[in-house]
Amino acid sequence: MVRLFGLAFDEFEEAMRGVSGRFIPLKKSTDNWCMQYVVLADIEVMLGFNGAGAVYEGACRPENFGLFFPLSRGVDVAMNGQPMGNATLAWLASHRSFYCYHSTAMRWVGISVGRDTVARWLNDPSLDFQPDPGDHLIGQTRASLVAGLGDLVCRMFEVGDVDPNALDDMPARRELYEQLASGVCEAVQAVAPLPASALGRPRLARREIIRRALARLDVSTSEALRVSDLCQAAGVSNRTLQTAFLEHFGLSPHRFLMLRRMRAIHQALQSAGPSDTVAQICGRFGVWDFGRFSSAYRRIYGEFPSRVLSQGRPKAAA
């Protein structure tokens, strides 16, 4: 078992198992980000605590699928625009983008399952495992199955707190592996897809609108884009883009652009060269009002850009 406490959001991001992506913080962290995980053959189990509201843009790695569900109550959570309640699971296909929004700090479970194991489920006629391996499945399942998986994961880490060597023996690891595999398979089999949103009838599926808009962002990381650029890339009106972004991210396109640009500047500050200044770095991203930007940055990241820049540089030799 691995336990990582007191993390910054980007350290937490690097510690995640079975996925690759990035967090876009929505506000200043109110708690430390914490990650616990266990690797059991081709199943990796995460118990995470996100210390602030954020949007996660990512994808499962090519070698695995993923299961996600929140444990915290009273937090708005949406996966690809679908609200996630007490009995909702997200089964995430290998190597396909997904977007998870949560309004504030939250605790969650993530389980990655290797492609070979999923292939066995799909090829076993007795299981009748039917999810499309090329697409995500987000929907309602039986509340008892979600609760059972959550209890199993939490109990696993609680036992590890009492006895750090509890999973050293191979028979114990195999038994836990089988319990997890069985629980995941049964819960996913029982998922009923959530109905599509009834808010309007856009010409394009909202997922395709988001894909096109984010693709435009990805090829223009240092360009000061406007909402109109995203509308043009997606081929939709401002109103339709607004609806799609609010549904997927809980944010307007303008707010999303601002936060994503701020995250890009944060990364640039951390990796800046010896002669780089805050003004130069911000200027590359189209920011000219450094005072206003610094205040907004501090509200999200908890410190001024100048301090992050100085922390990222190597110390001068004595």
PDB file of C-alpha atoms in Angstrom:
ATOM      1  CA  MET A   1       0.000   0.000   0.000  1.00  0.00           C
ATOM      2  CA  VAL A   2       1.137   3.497  -0.793  1.00  0.00           C
ATOM      3  CA  ARG A   3      -0.077   6.505   1.202  1.00  0.00           C
ATOM      4  CA  LEU A   4       0.660  10.042   0.065  1.00  0.00           C
ATOM      5  CA  PHE A   5      -0.650  12.832   2.276  1.00  0.00           C
ATOM      6  CA  GLY A   6      -0.264  16.599   2.198  1.00  0.00           C
ATOM      7  CA  LEU A   7       0.067  16.808  -1.583  1.00  0.00           C
ATOM      8  CA  ALA A   8      -0.344  19.803  -3.853  1.00  0.00           C
ATOM      9  CA  PHE A   9      -2.851  19.212  -6.644  1.00  0.00           C
ATOM     10  CA  ASP A  10      -0.160  18.691  -9.292  1.00  0.00           C
ATOM     11  CA  GLU A  11       1.706  16.188  -7.093  1.00  0.00           C
ATOM     12  CA  PHE A  12      -1.604  14.374  -6.621  1.00  0.00           C
ATOM     13  CA  GLU A  13      -2.099  14.408 -10.380  1.00  0.00           C
ATOM     14  CA  GLU A  14       1.230  12.636 -10.903  1.00  0.00           C
ATOM     15  CA  ALA A  15       0.381  10.004  -8.267  1.00  0.00           C
ATOM     16  CA  MET A  16      -2.843   8.863  -9.926  1.00  0.00           C
ATOM     17  CA  ARG A  17      -2.890   5.310 -11.269  1.00  0.00           C
ATOM     18  CA  GLY A  18      -4.194   4.068 -14.596  1.00  0.00           C
ATOM     19  CA  VAL A  19      -4.973   7.521 -16.006  1.00  0.00           C
ATOM     20  CA  SER A  20      -3.122  10.404 -17.606  1.00  0.00           C
ATOM     21  CA  GLY A  21      -4.446  13.952 -17.447  1.00  0.00           C
ATOM     22  CA  ARG A  22      -4.509  17.240 -15.602  1.00  0.00           C
ATOM     23  CA  PHE A  23      -6.538  19.043 -12.993  1.00  0.00           C
ATOM     24  CA  ILE A  24      -7.801  22.566 -13.528  1.00  0.00           C
ATOM     25  CA  PRO A  25      -8.436  23.955 -10.020  1.00  0.00           C
ATOM     26  CA  LEU A  26     -11.610  26.008  -9.643  1.00  0.00           C
ATOM     27  CA  LYS A  27     -10.700  27.618  -6.339  1.00  0.00           C
ATOM     28  CA  LYS A  28      -8.068  27.640  -3.622  1.00  0.00           C
ATOM     29  CA  SER A  29      -7.552  24.290  -1.881  1.00  0.00           C
ATOM     30  CA  THR A  30      -9.302  24.070   1.475  1.00  0.00           C
ATOM     31  CA  ASP A  31      -7.614  20.764   2.361  1.00  0.00           C
ATOM     32  CA  ASN A  32      -4.517  18.828   1.412  1.00  0.00           C
ATOM     33  CA  TRP A  33      -4.832  16.449  -1.512  1.00  0.00           C
ATOM     34  CA  CYS A  34      -4.295  12.853  -0.385  1.00  0.00           C
ATOM     35  CA  MET A  35      -3.830   9.630  -2.338  1.00  0.00           C
ATOM     36  CA  GLN A  36      -3.753   6.012  -1.196  1.00  0.00           C
ATOM     37  CA  TYR A  37      -3.388   3.154  -3.633  1.00  0.00           C
ATOM     38  CA  VAL A  38      -2.771  -0.570  -3.870  1.00  0.00           C
ATOM     39  CA  VAL A  39      -1.538  -2.518  -6.893  1.00  0.00           C
ATOM     40  CA  LEU A  40      -2.914  -6.067  -7.202  1.00  0.00           C
ATOM     41  CA  ALA A  41      -1.692  -7.608 -10.463  1.00  0.00           C
ATOM     42  CA  ASP A  42      -3.599  -5.751 -13.188  1.00  0.00           C
ATOM     43  CA  ILE A  43      -6.059  -4.109 -10.782  1.00  0.00           C
ATOM     44  CA  GLU A  44      -5.003  -0.838  -9.152  1.00  0.00           C
ATOM     45  CA  VAL A  45      -7.197   0.678  -6.462  1.00  0.00           C
ATOM     46  CA  MET A  46      -7.151   4.360  -5.509  1.00  0.00           C
ATOM     47  CA  LEU A  47      -8.787   6.076  -2.560  1.00  0.00           C
ATOM     48  CA  GLY A  48      -8.394   9.767  -3.276  1.00  0.00           C
ATOM     49  CA  PHE A  49      -9.234  13.025  -1.566  1.00  0.00           C
ATOM     50  CA  ASN A  50      -9.270  16.139  -3.735  1.00  0.00           C
ATOM     51  CA  GLY A  51      -8.645  19.253  -1.666  1.00  0.00           C
ATOM     52  CA  ALA A  52     -10.645  21.673  -3.822  1.00  0.00           C
ATOM     53  CA  GLY A  53     -13.192  21.867  -6.579  1.00  0.00           C
ATOM     54  CA  ALA A  54     -11.645  21.114  -9.961  1.00  0.00           C
ATOM     55  CA  VAL A  55     -12.111  19.815 -13.473  1.00  0.00           C
ATOM     56  CA  TYR A  56     -10.059  16.769 -14.437  1.00  0.00           C
ATOM     57  CA  GLU A  57      -9.342  16.266 -18.135  1.00  0.00           C
ATOM     58  CA  GLY A  58      -7.835  12.872 -18.821  1.00  0.00           C
ATOM     59  CA  ALA A  59      -8.042   9.385 -20.254  1.00  0.00           C
ATOM     60  CA  CYS A  60      -7.436   5.861 -19.044  1.00  0.00           C
ATOM     61  CA  ARG A  61      -4.115   4.527 -20.225  1.00  0.00           C
ATOM     62  CA  PRO A  62      -4.101   2.174 -23.234  1.00  0.00           C
ATOM     63  CA  GLU A  63      -3.468  -0.875 -21.044  1.00  0.00           C
ATOM     64  CA  ASN A  64      -6.488  -0.506 -18.751  1.00  0.00           C
ATOM     65  CA  PHE A  65     -10.111   0.490 -18.245  1.00  0.00           C
ATOM     66  CA  GLY A  66     -11.284   2.449 -15.217  1.00  0.00           C
ATOM     67  CA  LEU A  67     -14.113   2.620 -12.689  1.00  0.00           C
ATOM     68  CA  PHE A  68     -14.925   5.822 -10.787  1.00  0.00           C
ATOM     69  CA  PHE A  69     -17.476   6.830  -8.180  1.00  0.00           C
ATOM     70  CA  PRO A  70     -17.578   9.570  -5.514  1.00  0.00           C
ATOM     71  CA  LEU A  71     -17.809   8.768  -1.816  1.00  0.00           C
ATOM     72  CA  SER A  72     -18.515  12.297  -0.561  1.00  0.00           C
ATOM     73  CA  ARG A  73     -22.118  13.402  -0.284  1.00  0.00           C
ATOM     74  CA  GLY A  74     -23.376  16.912  -0.936  1.00  0.00           C
ATOM     75  CA  VAL A  75     -20.802  17.557  -3.670  1.00  0.00           C
ATOM     76  CA  ASP A  76     -21.861  18.279  -7.237  1.00  0.00           C
ATOM     77  CA  VAL A  77     -20.005  15.753  -9.413  1.00  0.00           C
ATOM     78  CA  ALA A  78     -20.432  15.235 -13.155  1.00  0.00           C
ATOM     79  CA  MET A  79     -18.644  12.859 -15.512  1.00  0.00           C
ATOM     80  CA  ASN A  80     -18.862  13.934 -19.155  1.00  0.00           C
ATOM     81  CA  GLY A  81     -21.788  16.132 -18.191  1.00  0.00           C
ATOM     82  CA  GLN A  82     -23.699  13.320 -16.453  1.00  0.00           C
ATOM     83  CA  PRO A  83     -24.490  14.009 -12.768  1.00  0.00           C
ATOM     84  CA  MET A  84     -23.145  11.342 -10.419  1.00  0.00           C
ATOM     85  CA  GLY A  85     -25.274  10.471  -7.414  1.00  0.00           C
ATOM     86  CA  ASN A  86     -25.120   7.834  -4.687  1.00  0.00           C
ATOM     87  CA  ALA A  87     -25.682   4.893  -7.037  1.00  0.00           C
ATOM     88  CA  THR A  88     -23.935   6.154 -10.170  1.00  0.00           C
ATOM     89  CA  LEU A  89     -20.808   4.594 -11.656  1.00  0.00           C
ATOM     90  CA  ALA A  90     -18.554   5.682 -14.481  1.00  0.00           C
ATOM     91  CA  TRP A  91     -16.964   2.815 -16.426  1.00  0.00           C
ATOM     92  CA  LEU A  92     -14.266   4.488 -18.502  1.00  0.00           C
ATOM     93  CA  ALA A  93     -13.002   2.992 -21.736  1.00  0.00           C
ATOM     94  CA  SER A  94      -9.327   2.586 -22.438  1.00  0.00           C
ATOM     95  CA  HIS A  95      -7.547   5.505 -24.130  1.00  0.00           C
ATOM     96  CA  ARG A  96     -10.652   7.700 -24.499  1.00  0.00           C
ATOM     97  CA  SER A  97     -10.950  11.217 -23.123  1.00  0.00           C
ATOM     98  CA  PHE A  98     -13.225  11.989 -20.188  1.00  0.00           C
ATOM     99  CA  TYR A  99     -13.945  15.087 -18.117  1.00  0.00           C
ATOM    100  CA  CYS A 100     -14.853  15.047 -14.435  1.00  0.00           C
ATOM    101  CA  TYR A 101     -16.161  18.131 -12.636  1.00  0.00           C
ATOM    102  CA  HIS A 102     -16.580  18.426  -8.878  1.00  0.00           C
ATOM    103  CA  SER A 103     -17.719  21.588  -7.138  1.00  0.00           C
ATOM    104  CA  THR A 104     -15.660  21.304  -3.968  1.00  0.00           C
ATOM    105  CA  ALA A 105     -13.335  18.969  -2.044  1.00  0.00           C
ATOM    106  CA  MET A 106     -14.352  15.324  -2.317  1.00  0.00           C
ATOM    107  CA  ARG A 107     -13.388  11.739  -1.515  1.00  0.00           C
ATOM    108  CA  TRP A 108     -13.616   9.145  -4.264  1.00  0.00           C
ATOM    109  CA  VAL A 109     -12.742   5.628  -5.399  1.00  0.00           C
ATOM    110  CA  GLY A 110     -10.985   4.811  -8.652  1.00  0.00           C
ATOM    111  CA  ILE A 111     -10.187   1.281  -9.834  1.00  0.00           C
ATOM    112  CA  SER A 112      -8.196   0.519 -12.977  1.00  0.00           C
ATOM    113  CA  VAL A 113      -8.681  -2.910 -14.538  1.00  0.00           C
ATOM    114  CA  GLY A 114      -6.271  -4.377 -17.094  1.00  0.00           C
ATOM    115  CA  ARG A 115      -7.391  -4.989 -20.667  1.00  0.00           C
ATOM    116  CA  ASP A 116      -6.740  -8.735 -20.397  1.00  0.00           C
ATOM    117  CA  THR A 117      -9.123  -9.059 -17.459  1.00  0.00           C
ATOM    118  CA  VAL A 118     -11.810  -7.055 -19.266  1.00  0.00           C
ATOM    119  CA  ALA A 119     -11.290  -9.198 -22.381  1.00  0.00           C
ATOM    120  CA  ARG A 120     -11.918 -12.332 -20.282  1.00  0.00           C
ATOM    121  CA  TRP A 121     -15.158 -10.839 -18.990  1.00  0.00           C
ATOM    122  CA  LEU A 122     -16.277  -9.947 -22.514  1.00  0.00           C
ATOM    123  CA  ASN A 123     -15.452 -13.423 -23.837  1.00  0.00           C
ATOM    124  CA  ASP A 124     -17.090 -15.346 -20.989  1.00  0.00           C
ATOM    125  CA  PRO A 125     -20.681 -16.165 -22.077  1.00  0.00           C
ATOM    126  CA  SER A 126     -21.666 -17.008 -18.515  1.00  0.00           C
ATOM    127  CA  LEU A 127     -20.988 -13.404 -17.415  1.00  0.00           C
ATOM    128  CA  ASP A 128     -22.904 -11.644 -20.197  1.00  0.00           C
ATOM    129  CA  PHE A 129     -20.607  -8.629 -19.729  1.00  0.00           C
ATOM    130  CA  GLN A 130     -22.015  -6.218 -22.308  1.00  0.00           C
ATOM    131  CA  PRO A 131     -20.438  -2.726 -22.067  1.00  0.00           C
ATOM    132  CA  ASP A 132     -19.029  -1.474 -25.359  1.00  0.00           C
ATOM    133  CA  PRO A 133     -15.227  -1.714 -24.897  1.00  0.00           C
ATOM    134  CA  GLY A 134     -14.783   1.345 -27.118  1.00  0.00           C
ATOM    135  CA  ASP A 135     -16.988   3.755 -25.177  1.00  0.00           C
ATOM    136  CA  HIS A 136     -17.644   5.031 -21.680  1.00  0.00           C
ATOM    137  CA  LEU A 137     -20.648   3.825 -19.681  1.00  0.00           C
ATOM    138  CA  ILE A 138     -22.029   6.218 -17.072  1.00  0.00           C
ATOM    139  CA  GLY A 139     -25.232   5.383 -15.288  1.00  0.00           C
ATOM    140  CA  GLN A 140     -27.224   4.091 -12.373  1.00  0.00           C
ATOM    141  CA  THR A 141     -26.517   0.726 -10.824  1.00  0.00           C
ATOM    142  CA  ARG A 142     -27.792  -0.909  -7.661  1.00  0.00           C
ATOM    143  CA  ALA A 143     -26.937   1.230  -4.638  1.00  0.00           C
ATOM    144  CA  SER A 144     -25.931  -1.875  -2.689  1.00  0.00           C
ATOM    145  CA  LEU A 145     -23.245  -2.699  -5.277  1.00  0.00           C
ATOM    146  CA  VAL A 146     -21.711   0.788  -5.093  1.00  0.00           C
ATOM    147  CA  ALA A 147     -21.841   0.737  -1.298  1.00  0.00           C
ATOM    148  CA  GLY A 148     -20.281  -2.727  -1.225  1.00  0.00           C
ATOM    149  CA  LEU A 149     -17.373  -1.697  -3.436  1.00  0.00           C
ATOM    150  CA  GLY A 150     -16.827   1.477  -1.427  1.00  0.00           C
ATOM    151  CA  ASP A 151     -16.855  -0.447   1.852  1.00  0.00           C
ATOM    152  CA  LEU A 152     -14.416  -3.038   0.482  1.00  0.00           C
ATOM    153  CA  VAL A 153     -11.938  -0.365  -0.642  1.00  0.00           C
ATOM    154  CA  CYS A 154     -12.173   1.621   2.599  1.00  0.00           C
ATOM    155  CA  ARG A 155     -11.851  -1.537   4.708  1.00  0.00           C
ATOM    156  CA  MET A 156      -8.770  -2.582   2.745  1.00  0.00           C
ATOM    157  CA  PHE A 157      -6.976   0.644   3.681  1.00  0.00           C
ATOM    158  CA  GLU A 158      -8.244   0.530   7.275  1.00  0.00           C
ATOM    159  CA  VAL A 159      -6.782  -2.971   7.678  1.00  0.00           C
ATOM    160  CA  GLY A 160      -3.532  -1.660   6.223  1.00  0.00           C
ATOM    161  CA  ASP A 161      -3.470   1.079   8.873  1.00  0.00           C
ATOM    162  CA  VAL A 162      -3.671  -1.532  11.630  1.00  0.00           C
ATOM    163  CA  ASP A 163      -1.366  -4.101   9.997  1.00  0.00           C
ATOM    164  CA  PRO A 164       0.894  -2.738   7.217  1.00  0.00           C
ATOM    165  CA  ASN A 165       1.877  -6.330   6.331  1.00  0.00           C
ATOM    166  CA  ALA A 166      -1.687  -7.584   5.879  1.00  0.00           C
ATOM    167  CA  LEU A 167      -1.310  -7.934   2.106  1.00  0.00           C
ATOM    168  CA  ASP A 168       2.208  -9.328   2.037  1.00  0.00           C
ATOM    169  CA  ASP A 169       1.003 -12.921   1.621  1.00  0.00           C
ATOM    170  CA  MET A 170       0.060 -13.996  -1.901  1.00  0.00           C
ATOM    171  CA  PRO A 171      -3.093 -15.907  -0.834  1.00  0.00           C
ATOM    172  CA  ALA A 172      -4.429 -12.736   0.826  1.00  0.00           C
ATOM    173  CA  ARG A 173      -3.624 -10.658  -2.263  1.00  0.00           C
ATOM    174  CA  ARG A 174      -5.295 -13.183  -4.567  1.00  0.00           C
ATOM    175  CA  GLU A 175      -8.428 -13.250  -2.421  1.00  0.00           C
ATOM    176  CA  LEU A 176      -8.663  -9.452  -2.373  1.00  0.00           C
ATOM    177  CA  TYR A 177      -8.057  -9.352  -6.126  1.00  0.00           C
ATOM    178  CA  GLU A 178     -10.920 -11.782  -6.746  1.00  0.00           C
ATOM    179  CA  GLN A 179     -13.273  -9.832  -4.474  1.00  0.00           C
ATOM    180  CA  LEU A 180     -12.473  -6.581  -6.266  1.00  0.00           C
ATOM    181  CA  ALA A 181     -12.713  -8.097  -9.746  1.00  0.00           C
ATOM    182  CA  SER A 182     -16.042  -9.728  -8.926  1.00  0.00           C
ATOM    183  CA  GLY A 183     -17.408  -6.528  -7.374  1.00  0.00           C
ATOM    184  CA  VAL A 184     -16.388  -4.359 -10.324  1.00  0.00           C
ATOM    185  CA  CYS A 185     -17.746  -6.801 -12.897  1.00  0.00           C
ATOM    186  CA  GLU A 186     -21.095  -7.163 -11.140  1.00  0.00           C
ATOM    187  CA  ALA A 187     -21.520  -3.419 -10.579  1.00  0.00           C
ATOM    188  CA  VAL A 188     -20.716  -2.538 -14.197  1.00  0.00           C
ATOM    189  CA  GLN A 189     -23.013  -5.268 -15.541  1.00  0.00           C
ATOM    190  CA  ALA A 190     -25.893  -3.708 -13.623  1.00  0.00           C
ATOM    191  CA  VAL A 191     -25.372  -0.152 -14.939  1.00  0.00           C
ATOM    192  CA  ALA A 192     -28.292   1.416 -16.793  1.00  0.00           C
ATOM    193  CA  PRO A 193     -27.136   4.407 -18.907  1.00  0.00           C
ATOM    194  CA  LEU A 194     -28.436   7.771 -17.740  1.00  0.00           C
ATOM    195  CA  PRO A 195     -30.931   9.502 -20.054  1.00  0.00           C
ATOM    196  CA  ALA A 196     -29.513  12.224 -22.266  1.00  0.00           C
ATOM    197  CA  SER A 197     -30.017  15.803 -21.101  1.00  0.00           C
ATOM    198  CA  ALA A 198     -33.258  17.347 -22.266  1.00  0.00           C
ATOM    199  CA  LEU A 199     -31.849  20.888 -22.369  1.00  0.00           C
ATOM    200  CA  GLY A 200     -32.353  21.831 -26.008  1.00  0.00           C
ATOM    201  CA  ARG A 201     -31.563  19.838 -29.129  1.00  0.00           C
ATOM    202  CA  PRO A 202     -28.192  20.883 -30.511  1.00  0.00           C
ATOM    203  CA  ARG A 203     -27.275  19.882 -34.051  1.00  0.00           C
ATOM    204  CA  LEU A 204     -24.169  18.163 -32.682  1.00  0.00           C
ATOM    205  CA  ALA A 205     -23.917  15.880 -29.675  1.00  0.00           C
ATOM    206  CA  ARG A 206     -22.597  17.890 -26.738  1.00  0.00           C
ATOM    207  CA  ARG A 207     -19.707  15.485 -26.293  1.00  0.00           C
ATOM    208  CA  GLU A 208     -18.607  16.235 -29.865  1.00  0.00           C
ATOM    209  CA  ILE A 209     -18.929  19.979 -29.240  1.00  0.00           C
ATOM    210  CA  ILE A 210     -16.652  19.673 -26.214  1.00  0.00           C
ATOM    211  CA  ARG A 211     -14.201  17.477 -28.110  1.00  0.00           C
ATOM    212  CA  ARG A 212     -13.866  20.003 -30.925  1.00  0.00           C
ATOM    213  CA  ALA A 213     -13.516  22.963 -28.575  1.00  0.00           C
ATOM    214  CA  LEU A 214     -10.846  21.277 -26.454  1.00  0.00           C
ATOM    215  CA  ALA A 215      -8.983  20.101 -29.552  1.00  0.00           C
ATOM    216  CA  ARG A 216      -8.732  23.762 -30.574  1.00  0.00           C
ATOM    217  CA  LEU A 217      -7.363  24.590 -27.137  1.00  0.00           C
ATOM    218  CA  ASP A 218      -4.839  21.762 -27.245  1.00  0.00           C
ATOM    219  CA  VAL A 219      -3.207  23.015 -30.449  1.00  0.00           C
ATOM    220  CA  SER A 220      -3.111  26.608 -29.185  1.00  0.00           C
ATOM    221  CA  THR A 221      -1.696  26.289 -25.677  1.00  0.00           C
ATOM    222  CA  SER A 222       0.131  29.628 -25.799  1.00  0.00           C
ATOM    223  CA  GLU A 223      -2.424  31.515 -27.901  1.00  0.00           C
ATOM    224  CA  ALA A 224      -4.898  33.902 -26.289  1.00  0.00           C
ATOM    225  CA  LEU A 225      -8.102  32.285 -27.531  1.00  0.00           C
ATOM    226  CA  ARG A 226     -11.561  33.763 -27.193  1.00  0.00           C
ATOM    227  CA  VAL A 227     -14.927  32.076 -26.788  1.00  0.00           C
ATOM    228  CA  SER A 228     -15.682  32.964 -30.413  1.00  0.00           C
ATOM    229  CA  ASP A 229     -12.667  30.868 -31.473  1.00  0.00           C
ATOM    230  CA  LEU A 230     -14.135  27.860 -29.665  1.00  0.00           C
ATOM    231  CA  CYS A 231     -17.544  28.458 -31.255  1.00  0.00           C
ATOM    232  CA  GLN A 232     -15.904  28.501 -34.672  1.00  0.00           C
ATOM    233  CA  ALA A 233     -13.916  25.337 -33.958  1.00  0.00           C
ATOM    234  CA  ALA A 234     -17.014  23.493 -32.701  1.00  0.00           C
ATOM    235  CA  GLY A 235     -19.281  24.866 -35.432  1.00  0.00           C
ATOM    236  CA  VAL A 236     -21.952  26.037 -32.987  1.00  0.00           C
ATOM    237  CA  SER A 237     -23.431  29.240 -31.617  1.00  0.00           C
ATOM    238  CA  ASN A 238     -22.275  30.921 -28.428  1.00  0.00           C
ATOM    239  CA  ARG A 239     -25.472  29.802 -26.692  1.00  0.00           C
ATOM    240  CA  THR A 240     -24.993  26.150 -27.666  1.00  0.00           C
ATOM    241  CA  LEU A 241     -21.354  26.226 -26.561  1.00  0.00           C
ATOM    242  CA  GLN A 242     -22.411  27.798 -23.259  1.00  0.00           C
ATOM    243  CA  THR A 243     -24.941  25.009 -22.643  1.00  0.00           C
ATOM    244  CA  ALA A 244     -22.406  22.282 -23.464  1.00  0.00           C
ATOM    245  CA  PHE A 245     -19.734  23.723 -21.156  1.00  0.00           C
ATOM    246  CA  LEU A 246     -22.129  24.281 -18.269  1.00  0.00           C
ATOM    247  CA  GLU A 247     -23.347  20.702 -18.614  1.00  0.00           C
ATOM    248  CA  HIS A 248     -19.875  19.136 -18.810  1.00  0.00           C
ATOM    249  CA  PHE A 249     -17.836  21.374 -16.515  1.00  0.00           C
ATOM    250  CA  GLY A 250     -20.258  23.454 -14.467  1.00  0.00           C
ATOM    251  CA  LEU A 251     -18.489  26.483 -15.965  1.00  0.00           C
ATOM    252  CA  SER A 252     -19.083  28.976 -18.732  1.00  0.00           C
ATOM    253  CA  PRO A 253     -16.680  28.768 -21.692  1.00  0.00           C
ATOM    254  CA  HIS A 254     -15.161  32.109 -20.656  1.00  0.00           C
ATOM    255  CA  ARG A 255     -14.479  30.903 -17.104  1.00  0.00           C
ATOM    256  CA  PHE A 256     -13.098  27.602 -18.393  1.00  0.00           C
ATOM    257  CA  LEU A 257     -10.742  29.420 -20.780  1.00  0.00           C
ATOM    258  CA  MET A 258      -9.502  31.644 -17.966  1.00  0.00           C
ATOM    259  CA  LEU A 259      -8.864  28.743 -15.566  1.00  0.00           C
ATOM    260  CA  ARG A 260      -7.199  26.591 -18.211  1.00  0.00           C
ATOM    261  CA  ARG A 261      -4.907  29.456 -19.207  1.00  0.00           C
ATOM    262  CA  MET A 262      -4.094  30.032 -15.548  1.00  0.00           C
ATOM    263  CA  ARG A 263      -3.150  26.364 -15.187  1.00  0.00           C
ATOM    264  CA  ALA A 264      -0.879  26.636 -18.253  1.00  0.00           C
ATOM    265  CA  ILE A 265       0.803  29.724 -16.777  1.00  0.00           C
ATOM    266  CA  HIS A 266       1.210  27.879 -13.463  1.00  0.00           C
ATOM    267  CA  GLN A 267       3.091  25.099 -15.257  1.00  0.00           C
ATOM    268  CA  ALA A 268       5.203  27.632 -17.160  1.00  0.00           C
ATOM    269  CA  LEU A 269       6.136  29.387 -13.902  1.00  0.00           C
ATOM    270  CA  GLN A 270       7.240  26.093 -12.367  1.00  0.00           C
ATOM    271  CA  SER A 271       9.486  25.248 -15.325  1.00  0.00           C
ATOM    272  CA  ALA A 272      10.747  28.767 -16.090  1.00  0.00           C
ATOM    273  CA  GLY A 273      14.321  29.539 -17.054  1.00  0.00           C
ATOM    274  CA  PRO A 274      16.697  31.710 -14.975  1.00  0.00           C
ATOM    275  CA  SER A 275      15.989  34.861 -16.977  1.00  0.00           C
ATOM    276  CA  ASP A 276      12.203  34.494 -17.286  1.00  0.00           C
ATOM    277  CA  THR A 277       9.976  37.007 -15.524  1.00  0.00           C
ATOM    278  CA  VAL A 278       6.329  36.800 -14.536  1.00  0.00           C
ATOM    279  CA  ALA A 279       5.499  39.501 -17.079  1.00  0.00           C
ATOM    280  CA  GLN A 280       7.240  37.625 -19.896  1.00  0.00           C
ATOM    281  CA  ILE A 281       5.523  34.343 -19.070  1.00  0.00           C
ATOM    282  CA  CYS A 282       2.097  35.955 -18.746  1.00  0.00           C
ATOM    283  CA  GLY A 283       2.652  37.870 -21.974  1.00  0.00           C
ATOM    284  CA  ARG A 284       3.149  34.615 -23.879  1.00  0.00           C
ATOM    285  CA  PHE A 285      -0.407  33.681 -22.935  1.00  0.00           C
ATOM    286  CA  GLY A 286      -1.917  37.058 -23.796  1.00  0.00           C
ATOM    287  CA  VAL A 287      -2.090  38.394 -20.226  1.00  0.00           C
ATOM    288  CA  TRP A 288      -1.172  42.078 -19.963  1.00  0.00           C
ATOM    289  CA  ASP A 289      -2.816  43.191 -16.683  1.00  0.00           C
ATOM    290  CA  PHE A 290      -0.333  41.487 -14.354  1.00  0.00           C
ATOM    291  CA  GLY A 291      -1.716  43.008 -11.159  1.00  0.00           C
ATOM    292  CA  ARG A 292      -5.230  41.775 -11.786  1.00  0.00           C
ATOM    293  CA  PHE A 293      -3.960  38.399 -12.963  1.00  0.00           C
ATOM    294  CA  SER A 294      -1.766  37.999  -9.849  1.00  0.00           C
ATOM    295  CA  SER A 295      -4.750  38.566  -7.576  1.00  0.00           C
ATOM    296  CA  ALA A 296      -6.885  36.060  -9.501  1.00  0.00           C
ATOM    297  CA  TYR A 297      -4.014  33.551  -9.525  1.00  0.00           C
ATOM    298  CA  ARG A 298      -3.578  33.842  -5.758  1.00  0.00           C
ATOM    299  CA  ARG A 299      -7.280  33.158  -5.190  1.00  0.00           C
ATOM    300  CA  ILE A 300      -6.874  29.808  -6.972  1.00  0.00           C
ATOM    301  CA  TYR A 301      -3.310  28.726  -6.148  1.00  0.00           C
ATOM    302  CA  GLY A 302      -2.880  30.337  -2.740  1.00  0.00           C
ATOM    303  CA  GLU A 303       0.231  32.395  -3.558  1.00  0.00           C
ATOM    304  CA  PHE A 304       1.416  35.007  -6.010  1.00  0.00           C
ATOM    305  CA  PRO A 305       2.975  34.049  -9.365  1.00  0.00           C
ATOM    306  CA  SER A 306       6.284  35.641  -8.365  1.00  0.00           C
ATOM    307  CA  ARG A 307       6.634  33.252  -5.442  1.00  0.00           C
ATOM    308  CA  VAL A 308       5.900  30.191  -7.595  1.00  0.00           C
ATOM    309  CA  LEU A 309       8.485  31.427 -10.103  1.00  0.00           C
ATOM    310  CA  SER A 310      11.165  31.806  -7.424  1.00  0.00           C
ATOM    311  CA  GLN A 311      10.376  28.397  -5.902  1.00  0.00           C
ATOM    312  CA  GLY A 312      10.784  26.657  -9.250  1.00  0.00           C
ATOM    313  CA  ARG A 313      14.283  27.960  -9.865  1.00  0.00           C
ATOM    314  CA  PRO A 314      17.415  26.148  -8.673  1.00  0.00           C
ATOM    315  CA  LYS A 315      19.100  27.661  -5.647  1.00  0.00           C
ATOM    316  CA  ALA A 316      22.252  29.651  -6.299  1.00  0.00           C
ATOM    317  CA  ALA A 317      25.482  27.993  -5.193  1.00  0.00           C
ATOM    318  CA  ALA A 318      26.812  29.251  -1.855  1.00  0.00           C
TER     319      ALA A 318
END
